[in-house]
Tab-separated table of C-alpha atoms and ligand atoms in Angstrom:
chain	number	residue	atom	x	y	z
A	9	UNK	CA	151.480	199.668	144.424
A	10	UNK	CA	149.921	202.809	146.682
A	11	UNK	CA	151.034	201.413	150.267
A	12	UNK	CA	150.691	203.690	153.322
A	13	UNK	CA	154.823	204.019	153.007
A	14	UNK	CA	153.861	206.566	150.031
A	15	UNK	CA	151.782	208.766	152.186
A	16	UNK	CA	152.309	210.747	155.336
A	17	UNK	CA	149.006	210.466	157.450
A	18	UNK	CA	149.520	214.113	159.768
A	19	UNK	CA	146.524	215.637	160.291
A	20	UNK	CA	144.323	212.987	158.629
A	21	UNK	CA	141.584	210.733	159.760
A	22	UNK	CA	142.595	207.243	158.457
A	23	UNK	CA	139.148	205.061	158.069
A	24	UNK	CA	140.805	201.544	157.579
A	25	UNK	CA	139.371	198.074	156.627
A	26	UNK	CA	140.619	195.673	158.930
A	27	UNK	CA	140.010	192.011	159.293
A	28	UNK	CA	139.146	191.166	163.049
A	29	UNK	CA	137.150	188.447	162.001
A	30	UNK	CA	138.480	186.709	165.012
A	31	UNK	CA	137.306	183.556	166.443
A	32	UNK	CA	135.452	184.255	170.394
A	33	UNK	CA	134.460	181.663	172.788
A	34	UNK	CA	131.450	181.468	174.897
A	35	UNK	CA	132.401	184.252	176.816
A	36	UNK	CA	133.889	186.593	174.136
A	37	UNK	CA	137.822	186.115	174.555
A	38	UNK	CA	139.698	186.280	171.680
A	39	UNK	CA	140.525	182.691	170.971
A	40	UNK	CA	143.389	183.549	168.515
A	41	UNK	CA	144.479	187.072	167.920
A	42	UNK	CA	146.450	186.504	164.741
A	43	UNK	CA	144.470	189.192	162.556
A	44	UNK	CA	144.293	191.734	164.780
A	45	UNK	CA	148.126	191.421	165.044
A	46	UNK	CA	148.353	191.618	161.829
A	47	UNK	CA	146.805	195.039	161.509
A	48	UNK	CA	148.770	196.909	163.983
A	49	UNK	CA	151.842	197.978	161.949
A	50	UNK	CA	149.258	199.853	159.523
A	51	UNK	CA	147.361	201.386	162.411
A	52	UNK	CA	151.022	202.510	164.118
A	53	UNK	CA	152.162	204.212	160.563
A	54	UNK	CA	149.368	206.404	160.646
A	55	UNK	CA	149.626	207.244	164.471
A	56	UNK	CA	153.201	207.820	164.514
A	57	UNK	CA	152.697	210.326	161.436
A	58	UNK	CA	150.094	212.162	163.226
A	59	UNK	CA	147.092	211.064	162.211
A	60	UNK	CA	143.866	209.538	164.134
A	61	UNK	CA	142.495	206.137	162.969
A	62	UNK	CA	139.204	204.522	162.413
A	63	UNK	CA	139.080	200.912	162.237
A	64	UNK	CA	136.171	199.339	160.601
A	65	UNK	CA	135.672	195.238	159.941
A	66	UNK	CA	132.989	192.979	160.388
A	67	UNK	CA	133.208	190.529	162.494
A	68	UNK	CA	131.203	186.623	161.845
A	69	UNK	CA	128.350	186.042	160.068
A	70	UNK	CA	124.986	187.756	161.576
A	71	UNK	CA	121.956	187.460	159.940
A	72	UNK	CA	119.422	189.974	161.494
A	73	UNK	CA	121.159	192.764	162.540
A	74	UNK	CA	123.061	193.834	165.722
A	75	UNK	CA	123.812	190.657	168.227
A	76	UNK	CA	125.757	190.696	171.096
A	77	UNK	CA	127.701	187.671	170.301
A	78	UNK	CA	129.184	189.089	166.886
A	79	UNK	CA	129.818	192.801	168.829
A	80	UNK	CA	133.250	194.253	167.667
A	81	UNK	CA	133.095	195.045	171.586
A	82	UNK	CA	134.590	192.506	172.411
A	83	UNK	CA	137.483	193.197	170.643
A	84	UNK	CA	138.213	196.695	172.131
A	85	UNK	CA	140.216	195.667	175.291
A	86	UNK	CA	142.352	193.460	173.569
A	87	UNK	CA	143.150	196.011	171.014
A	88	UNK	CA	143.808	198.720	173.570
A	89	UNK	CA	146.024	195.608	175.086
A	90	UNK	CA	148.232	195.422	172.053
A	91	UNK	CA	148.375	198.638	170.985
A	92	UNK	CA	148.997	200.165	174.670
A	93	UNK	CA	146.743	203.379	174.417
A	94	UNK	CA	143.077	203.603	174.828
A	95	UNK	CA	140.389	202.619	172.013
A	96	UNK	CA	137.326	204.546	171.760
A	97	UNK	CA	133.771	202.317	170.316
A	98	UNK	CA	131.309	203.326	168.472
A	99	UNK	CA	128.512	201.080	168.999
A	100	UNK	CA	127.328	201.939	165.218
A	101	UNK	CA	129.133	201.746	162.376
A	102	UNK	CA	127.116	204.563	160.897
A	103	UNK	CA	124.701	207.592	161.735
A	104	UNK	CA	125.077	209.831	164.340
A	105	UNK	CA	126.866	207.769	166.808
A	106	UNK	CA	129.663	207.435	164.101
A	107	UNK	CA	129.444	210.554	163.391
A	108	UNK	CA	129.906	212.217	166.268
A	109	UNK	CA	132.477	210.004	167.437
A	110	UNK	CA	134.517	210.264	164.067
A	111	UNK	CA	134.115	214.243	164.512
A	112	UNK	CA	135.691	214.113	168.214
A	113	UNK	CA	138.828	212.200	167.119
A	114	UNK	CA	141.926	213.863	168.073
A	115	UNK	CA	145.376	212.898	165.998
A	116	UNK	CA	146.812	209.802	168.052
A	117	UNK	CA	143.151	208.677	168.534
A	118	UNK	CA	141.719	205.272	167.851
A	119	UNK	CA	137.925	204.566	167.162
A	120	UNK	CA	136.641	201.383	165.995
A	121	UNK	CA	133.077	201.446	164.612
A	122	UNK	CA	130.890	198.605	165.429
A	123	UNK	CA	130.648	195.356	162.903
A	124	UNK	CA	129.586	196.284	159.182
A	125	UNK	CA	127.796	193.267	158.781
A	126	UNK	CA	125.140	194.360	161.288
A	127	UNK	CA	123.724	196.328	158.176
A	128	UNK	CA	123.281	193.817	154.762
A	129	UNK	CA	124.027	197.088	152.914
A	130	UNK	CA	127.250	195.616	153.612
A	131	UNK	CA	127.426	192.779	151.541
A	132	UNK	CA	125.317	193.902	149.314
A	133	UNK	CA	127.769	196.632	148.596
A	134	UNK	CA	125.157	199.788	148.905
A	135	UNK	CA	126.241	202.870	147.214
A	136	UNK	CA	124.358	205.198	149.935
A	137	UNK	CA	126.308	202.832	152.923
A	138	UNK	CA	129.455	203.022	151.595
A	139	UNK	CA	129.621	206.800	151.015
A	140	UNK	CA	127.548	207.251	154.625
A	141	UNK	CA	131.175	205.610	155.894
A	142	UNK	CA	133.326	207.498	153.578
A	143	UNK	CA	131.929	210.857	155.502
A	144	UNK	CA	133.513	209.293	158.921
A	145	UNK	CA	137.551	209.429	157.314
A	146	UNK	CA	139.419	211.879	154.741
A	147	UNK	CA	141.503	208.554	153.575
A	148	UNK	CA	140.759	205.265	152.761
A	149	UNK	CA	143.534	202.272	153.483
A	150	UNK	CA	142.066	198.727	152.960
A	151	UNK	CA	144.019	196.326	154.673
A	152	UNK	CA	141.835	193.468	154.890
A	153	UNK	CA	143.118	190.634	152.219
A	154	UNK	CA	140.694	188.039	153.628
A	155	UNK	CA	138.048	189.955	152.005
A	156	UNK	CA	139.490	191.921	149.116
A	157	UNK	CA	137.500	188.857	147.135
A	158	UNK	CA	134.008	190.046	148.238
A	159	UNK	CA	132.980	193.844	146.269
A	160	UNK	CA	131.583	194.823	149.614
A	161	UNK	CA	130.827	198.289	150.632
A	162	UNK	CA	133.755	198.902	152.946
A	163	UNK	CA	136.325	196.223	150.970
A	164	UNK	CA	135.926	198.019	147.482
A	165	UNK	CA	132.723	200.380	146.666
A	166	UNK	CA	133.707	203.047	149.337
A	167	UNK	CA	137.409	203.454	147.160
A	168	UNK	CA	135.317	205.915	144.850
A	169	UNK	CA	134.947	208.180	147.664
A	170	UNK	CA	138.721	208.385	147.995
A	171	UNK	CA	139.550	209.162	144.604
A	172	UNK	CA	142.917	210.429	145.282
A	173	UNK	CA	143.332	209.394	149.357
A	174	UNK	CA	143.703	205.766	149.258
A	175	UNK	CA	145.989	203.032	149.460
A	176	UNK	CA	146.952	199.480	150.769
A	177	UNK	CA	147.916	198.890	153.784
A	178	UNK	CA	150.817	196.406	154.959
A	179	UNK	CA	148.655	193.669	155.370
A	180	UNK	CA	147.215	193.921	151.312
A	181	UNK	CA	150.807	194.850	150.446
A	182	UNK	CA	152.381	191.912	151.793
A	183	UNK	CA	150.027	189.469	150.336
A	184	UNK	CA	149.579	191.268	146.808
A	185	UNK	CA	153.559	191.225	146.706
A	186	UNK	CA	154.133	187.687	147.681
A	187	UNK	CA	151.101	186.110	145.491
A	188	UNK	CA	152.914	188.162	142.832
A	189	UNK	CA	155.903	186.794	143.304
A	190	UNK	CA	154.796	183.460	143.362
A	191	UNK	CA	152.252	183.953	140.037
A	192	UNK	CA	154.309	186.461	137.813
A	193	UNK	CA	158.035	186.219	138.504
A	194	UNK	CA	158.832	183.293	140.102
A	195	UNK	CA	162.325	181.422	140.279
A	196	UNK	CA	162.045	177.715	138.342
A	197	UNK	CA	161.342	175.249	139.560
A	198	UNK	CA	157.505	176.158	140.471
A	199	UNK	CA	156.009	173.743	142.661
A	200	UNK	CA	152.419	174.092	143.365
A	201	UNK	CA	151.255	171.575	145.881
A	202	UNK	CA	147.797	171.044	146.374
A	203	UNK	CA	145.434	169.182	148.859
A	204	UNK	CA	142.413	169.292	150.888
A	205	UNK	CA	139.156	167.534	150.343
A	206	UNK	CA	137.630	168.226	146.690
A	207	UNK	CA	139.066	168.434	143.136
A	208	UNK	CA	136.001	170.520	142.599
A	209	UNK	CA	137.315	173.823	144.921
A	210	UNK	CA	140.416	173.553	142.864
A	211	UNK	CA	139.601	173.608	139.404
A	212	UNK	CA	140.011	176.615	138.486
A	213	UNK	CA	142.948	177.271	140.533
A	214	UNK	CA	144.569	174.046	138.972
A	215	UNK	CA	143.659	174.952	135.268
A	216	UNK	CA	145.537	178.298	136.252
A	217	UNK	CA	148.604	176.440	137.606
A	218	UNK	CA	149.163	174.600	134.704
A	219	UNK	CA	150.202	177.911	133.273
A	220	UNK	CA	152.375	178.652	135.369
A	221	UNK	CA	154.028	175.793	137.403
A	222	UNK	CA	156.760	173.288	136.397
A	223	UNK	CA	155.729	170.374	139.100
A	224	UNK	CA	151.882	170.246	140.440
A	225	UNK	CA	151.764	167.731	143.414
A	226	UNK	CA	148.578	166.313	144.673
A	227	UNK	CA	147.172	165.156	147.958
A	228	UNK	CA	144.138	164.595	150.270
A	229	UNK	CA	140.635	163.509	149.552
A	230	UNK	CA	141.281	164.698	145.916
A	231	UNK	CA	143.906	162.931	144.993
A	232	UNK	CA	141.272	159.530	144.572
A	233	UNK	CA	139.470	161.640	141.667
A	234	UNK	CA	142.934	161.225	140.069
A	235	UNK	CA	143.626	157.731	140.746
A	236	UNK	CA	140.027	156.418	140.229
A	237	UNK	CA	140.093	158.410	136.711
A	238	UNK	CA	142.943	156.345	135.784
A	239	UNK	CA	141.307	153.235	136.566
A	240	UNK	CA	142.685	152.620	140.178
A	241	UNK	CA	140.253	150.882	143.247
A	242	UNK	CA	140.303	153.208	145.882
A	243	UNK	CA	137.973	151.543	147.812
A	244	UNK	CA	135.276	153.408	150.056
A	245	UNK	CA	137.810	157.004	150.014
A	246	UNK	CA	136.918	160.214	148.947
A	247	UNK	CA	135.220	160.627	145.366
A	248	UNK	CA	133.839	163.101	143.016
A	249	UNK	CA	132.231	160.774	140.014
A	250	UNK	CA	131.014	164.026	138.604
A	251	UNK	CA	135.032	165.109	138.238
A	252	UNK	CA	136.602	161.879	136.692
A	253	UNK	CA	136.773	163.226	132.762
A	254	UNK	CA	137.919	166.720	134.324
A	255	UNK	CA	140.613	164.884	135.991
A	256	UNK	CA	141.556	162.907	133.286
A	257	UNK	CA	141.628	166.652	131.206
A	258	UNK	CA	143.985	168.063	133.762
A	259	UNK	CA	145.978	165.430	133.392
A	260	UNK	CA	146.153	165.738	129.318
A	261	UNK	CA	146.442	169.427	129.552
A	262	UNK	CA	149.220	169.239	132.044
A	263	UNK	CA	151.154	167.190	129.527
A	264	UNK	CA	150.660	168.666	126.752
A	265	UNK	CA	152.339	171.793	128.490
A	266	UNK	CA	155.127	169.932	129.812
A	267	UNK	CA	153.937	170.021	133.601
A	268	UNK	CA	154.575	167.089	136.161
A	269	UNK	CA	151.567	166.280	137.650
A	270	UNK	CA	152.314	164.148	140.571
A	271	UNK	CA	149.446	161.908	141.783
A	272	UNK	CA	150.698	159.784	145.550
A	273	UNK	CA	151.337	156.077	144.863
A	274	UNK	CA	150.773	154.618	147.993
A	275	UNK	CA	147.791	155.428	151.262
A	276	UNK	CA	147.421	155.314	154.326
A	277	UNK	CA	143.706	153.695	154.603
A	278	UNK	CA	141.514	152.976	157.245
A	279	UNK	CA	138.404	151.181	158.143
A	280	UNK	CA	137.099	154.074	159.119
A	281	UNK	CA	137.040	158.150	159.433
A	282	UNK	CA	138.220	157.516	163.028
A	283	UNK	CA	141.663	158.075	164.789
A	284	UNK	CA	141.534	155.093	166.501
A	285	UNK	CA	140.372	153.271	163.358
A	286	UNK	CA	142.473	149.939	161.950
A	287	UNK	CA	145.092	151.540	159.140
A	288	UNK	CA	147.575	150.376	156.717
A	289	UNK	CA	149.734	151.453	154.138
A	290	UNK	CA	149.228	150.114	150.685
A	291	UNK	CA	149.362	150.995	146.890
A	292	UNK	CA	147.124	153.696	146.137
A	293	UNK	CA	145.217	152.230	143.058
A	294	UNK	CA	144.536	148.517	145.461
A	295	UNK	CA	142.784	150.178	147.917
A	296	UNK	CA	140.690	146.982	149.199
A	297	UNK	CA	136.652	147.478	149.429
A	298	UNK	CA	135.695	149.030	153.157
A	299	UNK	CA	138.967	150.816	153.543
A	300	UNK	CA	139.611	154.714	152.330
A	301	UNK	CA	142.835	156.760	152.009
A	302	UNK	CA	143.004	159.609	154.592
A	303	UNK	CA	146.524	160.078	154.162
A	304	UNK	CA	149.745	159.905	151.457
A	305	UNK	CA	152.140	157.102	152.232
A	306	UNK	CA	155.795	157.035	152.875
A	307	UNK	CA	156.277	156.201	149.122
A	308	UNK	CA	154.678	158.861	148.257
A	309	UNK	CA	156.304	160.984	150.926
A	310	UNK	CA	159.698	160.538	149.535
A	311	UNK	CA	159.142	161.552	146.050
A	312	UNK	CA	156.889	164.803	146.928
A	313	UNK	CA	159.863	165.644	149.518
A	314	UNK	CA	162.474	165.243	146.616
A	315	UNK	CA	160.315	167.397	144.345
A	316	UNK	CA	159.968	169.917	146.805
A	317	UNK	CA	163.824	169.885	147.950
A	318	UNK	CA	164.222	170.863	144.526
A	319	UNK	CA	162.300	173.676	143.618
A	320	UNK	CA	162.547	177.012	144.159
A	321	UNK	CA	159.634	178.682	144.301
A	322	UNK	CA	156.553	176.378	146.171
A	323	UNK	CA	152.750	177.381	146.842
A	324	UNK	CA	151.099	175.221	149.499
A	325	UNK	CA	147.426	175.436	149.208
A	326	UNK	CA	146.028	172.424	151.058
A	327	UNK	CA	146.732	169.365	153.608
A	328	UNK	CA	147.676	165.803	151.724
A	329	UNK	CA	145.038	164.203	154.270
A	330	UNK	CA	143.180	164.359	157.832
A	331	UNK	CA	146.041	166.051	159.391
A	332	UNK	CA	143.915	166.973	162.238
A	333	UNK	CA	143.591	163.033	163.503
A	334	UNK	CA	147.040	162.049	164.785
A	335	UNK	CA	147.189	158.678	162.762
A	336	UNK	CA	146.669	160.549	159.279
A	337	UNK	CA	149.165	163.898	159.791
A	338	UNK	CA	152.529	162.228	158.705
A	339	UNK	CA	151.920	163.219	154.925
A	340	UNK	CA	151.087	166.570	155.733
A	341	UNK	CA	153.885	167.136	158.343
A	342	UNK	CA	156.266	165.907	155.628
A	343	UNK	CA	155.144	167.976	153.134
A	344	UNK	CA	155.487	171.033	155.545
A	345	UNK	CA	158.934	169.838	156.313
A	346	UNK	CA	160.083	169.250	153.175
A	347	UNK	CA	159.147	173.027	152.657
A	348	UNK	CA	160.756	174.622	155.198
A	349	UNK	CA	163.911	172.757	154.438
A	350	UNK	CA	163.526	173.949	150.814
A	351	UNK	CA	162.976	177.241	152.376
A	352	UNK	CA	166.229	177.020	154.298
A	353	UNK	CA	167.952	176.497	150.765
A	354	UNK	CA	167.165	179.509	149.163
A	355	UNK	CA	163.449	179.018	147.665
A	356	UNK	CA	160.705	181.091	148.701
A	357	UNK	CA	157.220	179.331	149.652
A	358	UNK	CA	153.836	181.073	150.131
A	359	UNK	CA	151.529	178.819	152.498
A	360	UNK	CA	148.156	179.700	151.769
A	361	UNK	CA	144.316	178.576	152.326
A	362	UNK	CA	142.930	177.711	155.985
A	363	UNK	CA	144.249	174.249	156.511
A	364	UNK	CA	147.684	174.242	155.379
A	365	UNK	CA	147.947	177.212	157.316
A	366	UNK	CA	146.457	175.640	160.177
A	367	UNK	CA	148.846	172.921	159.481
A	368	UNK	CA	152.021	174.863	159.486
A	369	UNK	CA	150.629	176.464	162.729
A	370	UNK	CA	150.065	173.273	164.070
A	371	UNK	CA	153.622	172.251	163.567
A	372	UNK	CA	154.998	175.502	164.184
A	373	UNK	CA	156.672	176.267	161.014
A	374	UNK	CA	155.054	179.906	160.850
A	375	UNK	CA	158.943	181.571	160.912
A	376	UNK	CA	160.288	178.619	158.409
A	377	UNK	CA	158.851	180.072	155.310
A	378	UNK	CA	158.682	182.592	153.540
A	379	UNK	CA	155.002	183.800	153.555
A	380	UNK	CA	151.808	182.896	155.420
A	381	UNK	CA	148.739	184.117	153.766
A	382	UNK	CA	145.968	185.172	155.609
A	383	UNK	CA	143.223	184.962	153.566
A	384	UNK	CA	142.399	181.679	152.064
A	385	UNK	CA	139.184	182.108	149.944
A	386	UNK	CA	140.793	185.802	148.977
A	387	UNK	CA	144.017	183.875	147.884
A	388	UNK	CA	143.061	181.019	145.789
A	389	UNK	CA	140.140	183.970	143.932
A	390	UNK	CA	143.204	186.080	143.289
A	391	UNK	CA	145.638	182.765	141.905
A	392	UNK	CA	142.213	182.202	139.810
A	393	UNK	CA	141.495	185.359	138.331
A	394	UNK	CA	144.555	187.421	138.679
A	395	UNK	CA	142.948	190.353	140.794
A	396	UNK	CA	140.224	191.212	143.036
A	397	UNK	CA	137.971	193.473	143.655
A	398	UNK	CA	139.360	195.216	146.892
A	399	UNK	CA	142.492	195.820	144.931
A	400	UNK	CA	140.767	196.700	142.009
A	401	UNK	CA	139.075	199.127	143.686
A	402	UNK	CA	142.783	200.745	144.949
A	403	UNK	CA	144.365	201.107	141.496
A	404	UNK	CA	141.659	202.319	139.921
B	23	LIG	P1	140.071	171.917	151.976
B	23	LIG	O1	139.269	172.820	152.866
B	23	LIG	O2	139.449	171.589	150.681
B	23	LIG	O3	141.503	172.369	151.853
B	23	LIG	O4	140.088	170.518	152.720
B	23	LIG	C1	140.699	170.339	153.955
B	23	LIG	C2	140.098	169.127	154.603
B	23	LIG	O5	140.291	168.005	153.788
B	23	LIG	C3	140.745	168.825	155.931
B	23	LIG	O6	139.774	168.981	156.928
B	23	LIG	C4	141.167	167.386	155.800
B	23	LIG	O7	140.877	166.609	156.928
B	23	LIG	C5	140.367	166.883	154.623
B	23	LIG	N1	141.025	165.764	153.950
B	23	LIG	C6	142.293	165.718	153.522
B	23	LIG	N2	142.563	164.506	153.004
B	23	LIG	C7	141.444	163.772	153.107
B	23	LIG	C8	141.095	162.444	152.748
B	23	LIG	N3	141.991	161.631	152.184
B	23	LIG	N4	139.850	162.026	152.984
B	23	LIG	C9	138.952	162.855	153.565
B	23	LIG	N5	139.223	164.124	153.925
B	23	LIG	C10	140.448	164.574	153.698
């Protein structure tokens, strides 16, 4: 893997794909940082070695060009903050502006260019708009994993422009090395553990897993595909009709490879999608009519947490119900505890996909295992398909 350990950046302009897709309140702060955090040991390599750096992300989603509320702007203070020298903007991420702000970078310098997506040459991945940024830098780091999924122009076309000046930055190297870990040479047991709302996003990341993983555990709103599939009443909770048969095929597949699937056995229901809502625990396939499961049950609980204590490799990917209402989070703290204790042991767990991250953040396990992904659509692509194209675009 080309990282920016192989290279020494003196002299060099450093244009580098970074992922401040940061959240902003009404008044532009920062409302968590963690990304742009995340980027500054990259940035500091190449300053310390002498070079200057060009930061270039995009930053939401706008539609018709330039708008003050999705600004990179915003972010320049903060930045400045963290990194304790001054940050030069250039308010377009292109043309002349760029240009001539690219051209006056010293070594030690910092300009960020303003959001890509203000141009839908972007995501359209324009030839012309990726080599009209290539001109700006004399190497090319991409260290933005939360959209090494998407070919963009700045995540993977621009790469030809580099052919022999690019590389990964620690961001992309960190996640490439621990999904690798996790995917080619992991320890055994394998426990994948997967959760959130639909069987359908996790398909093809379960037919995958089945390849690879001793145990698969399953939670949330898809875990009633599973149990209606095999003839269970799970009352008014989560469904996907349309998924029973591939359920019921997961299920076959998974044993005819010698995989333990493990569906939960008992719920926590409720009357309805409410915190304050009337709840009990009961078995999983009696769920009565006018009640739904929003969370696995200490039955349940146990055996995942046993499973768990004894693997030694685990992916999270997924919450095992509405951990974000107080009366439905047990099953998912569990789960995250019964992780970092299995952590603690010896094993080595990646966390990845938004919610169980924002789980684990929410219970403040961050430092109590052993990876925390920061790209959750660019993760579960690359467990799919084995690559992506803003890696692709690297090694090629
Ligand atoms: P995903 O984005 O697919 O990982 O789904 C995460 C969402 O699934 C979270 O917002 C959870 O609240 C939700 N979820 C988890 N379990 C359930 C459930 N039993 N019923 C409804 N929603 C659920």
């Amino acid at each position: 893997m080309k990282t920016v350990d192989n290279y020494n950046f003196a002299g060099q302009k450093a244009l580098i794909r970074v992922d401040f897709n940061v959240p902003l309140d009404a008044q532009y702060n920062i409302t968590d940082d963690t990304r742009i955090r995340a980027a500054l040991p990259t940035i500091n390599k190449v300053l310390k070695d002498g070079g200057s750096v060009i930061l270039m992300s995009h930053l939401g989603r706008p539609k018709e060009g330039p708008a003050e509320k999705f600004s990179l702007k915003h972010v320049v203070n903060h930045l400045s903050k963290l990194l304790n020298r001054p940050v030069a903007f250039a308010s377009d991420c292109i043309g002349d502006v760029a240009k001539n702000a690219s051209s006056a970078l010293k070594p030690g310098e910092i300009l960020l260019l303003e959001n890509l997506r203000f141009y839908k040459q972007e995501e359209k991945g324009d030839v012309d708009f990726a080599k009209q940024l290539s001109e700006l830098g004399t190497f090319y780091i991409n260290d933005a994993f939360g959209t090494a999924h998407r070919a963009h122009a700045s995540t993977a076309v621009i790469a030809q422009f580099f052919p022999n000046n690019k590389c990964f930055g620690y961001v992309m190297s960190g996640e490439i090395a621990s999904v690798n870990n996790v995917l080619n040479s992991a320890e055994k047991p394998f426990t994948a553990i997967m959760g959130g709302a639909k069987v359908s996003d996790k398909i093809l990341i379960l037919e995958q897993l089945i390849n690879k993983a001793d145990n698969i555990i399953i939670g949330g709103g898809m875990a009633f595909t599973f149990v209606k599939a095999q003839g269970g009443q799970i009352g008014k909770s989560l469904v996907e009709e349309d998924k029973l048969e591939t359920a019921l095929n997961i299920l076959k597949t998974a044993k005819e490879k010698g995989v333990n699937i493990y569906i939960p056995v008992d719920s926590v229901v409720a009357d309805n999608f409410s915190n304050e809502a009337n709840k009990q625990t009961i078995d999983i396939k009696a769920i009565p009519d006018g009640w739904m499961g929003l969370d696995i049950g200490p039955k349940t609980e146990k055996i995942y947490a046993e499973v768990i204590a004894n693997s030694k490799t685990i992916l999270w990917n997924g919450p095992m119900g509405v951990f974000e209402m107080s009366s439905f989070e047990q099953g998912t703290k569990s789960v995250a505890e019964a992780i970092v204790a299995a952590t603690k042991k010896g094993a080595f767990s990646l966390i990845g996909g938004g919610d169980s991250v924002a789980a684990i953040n929410k219970y403040k396990f961050a430092n109590d295992v052993s990876y925390v992904s920061t790209g959750g659509g660019a993760l579960l692509e690359y467990i799919e398909s084995g690559s992506l194209p803003g890696i692709e675009a690297i090694e090629k």
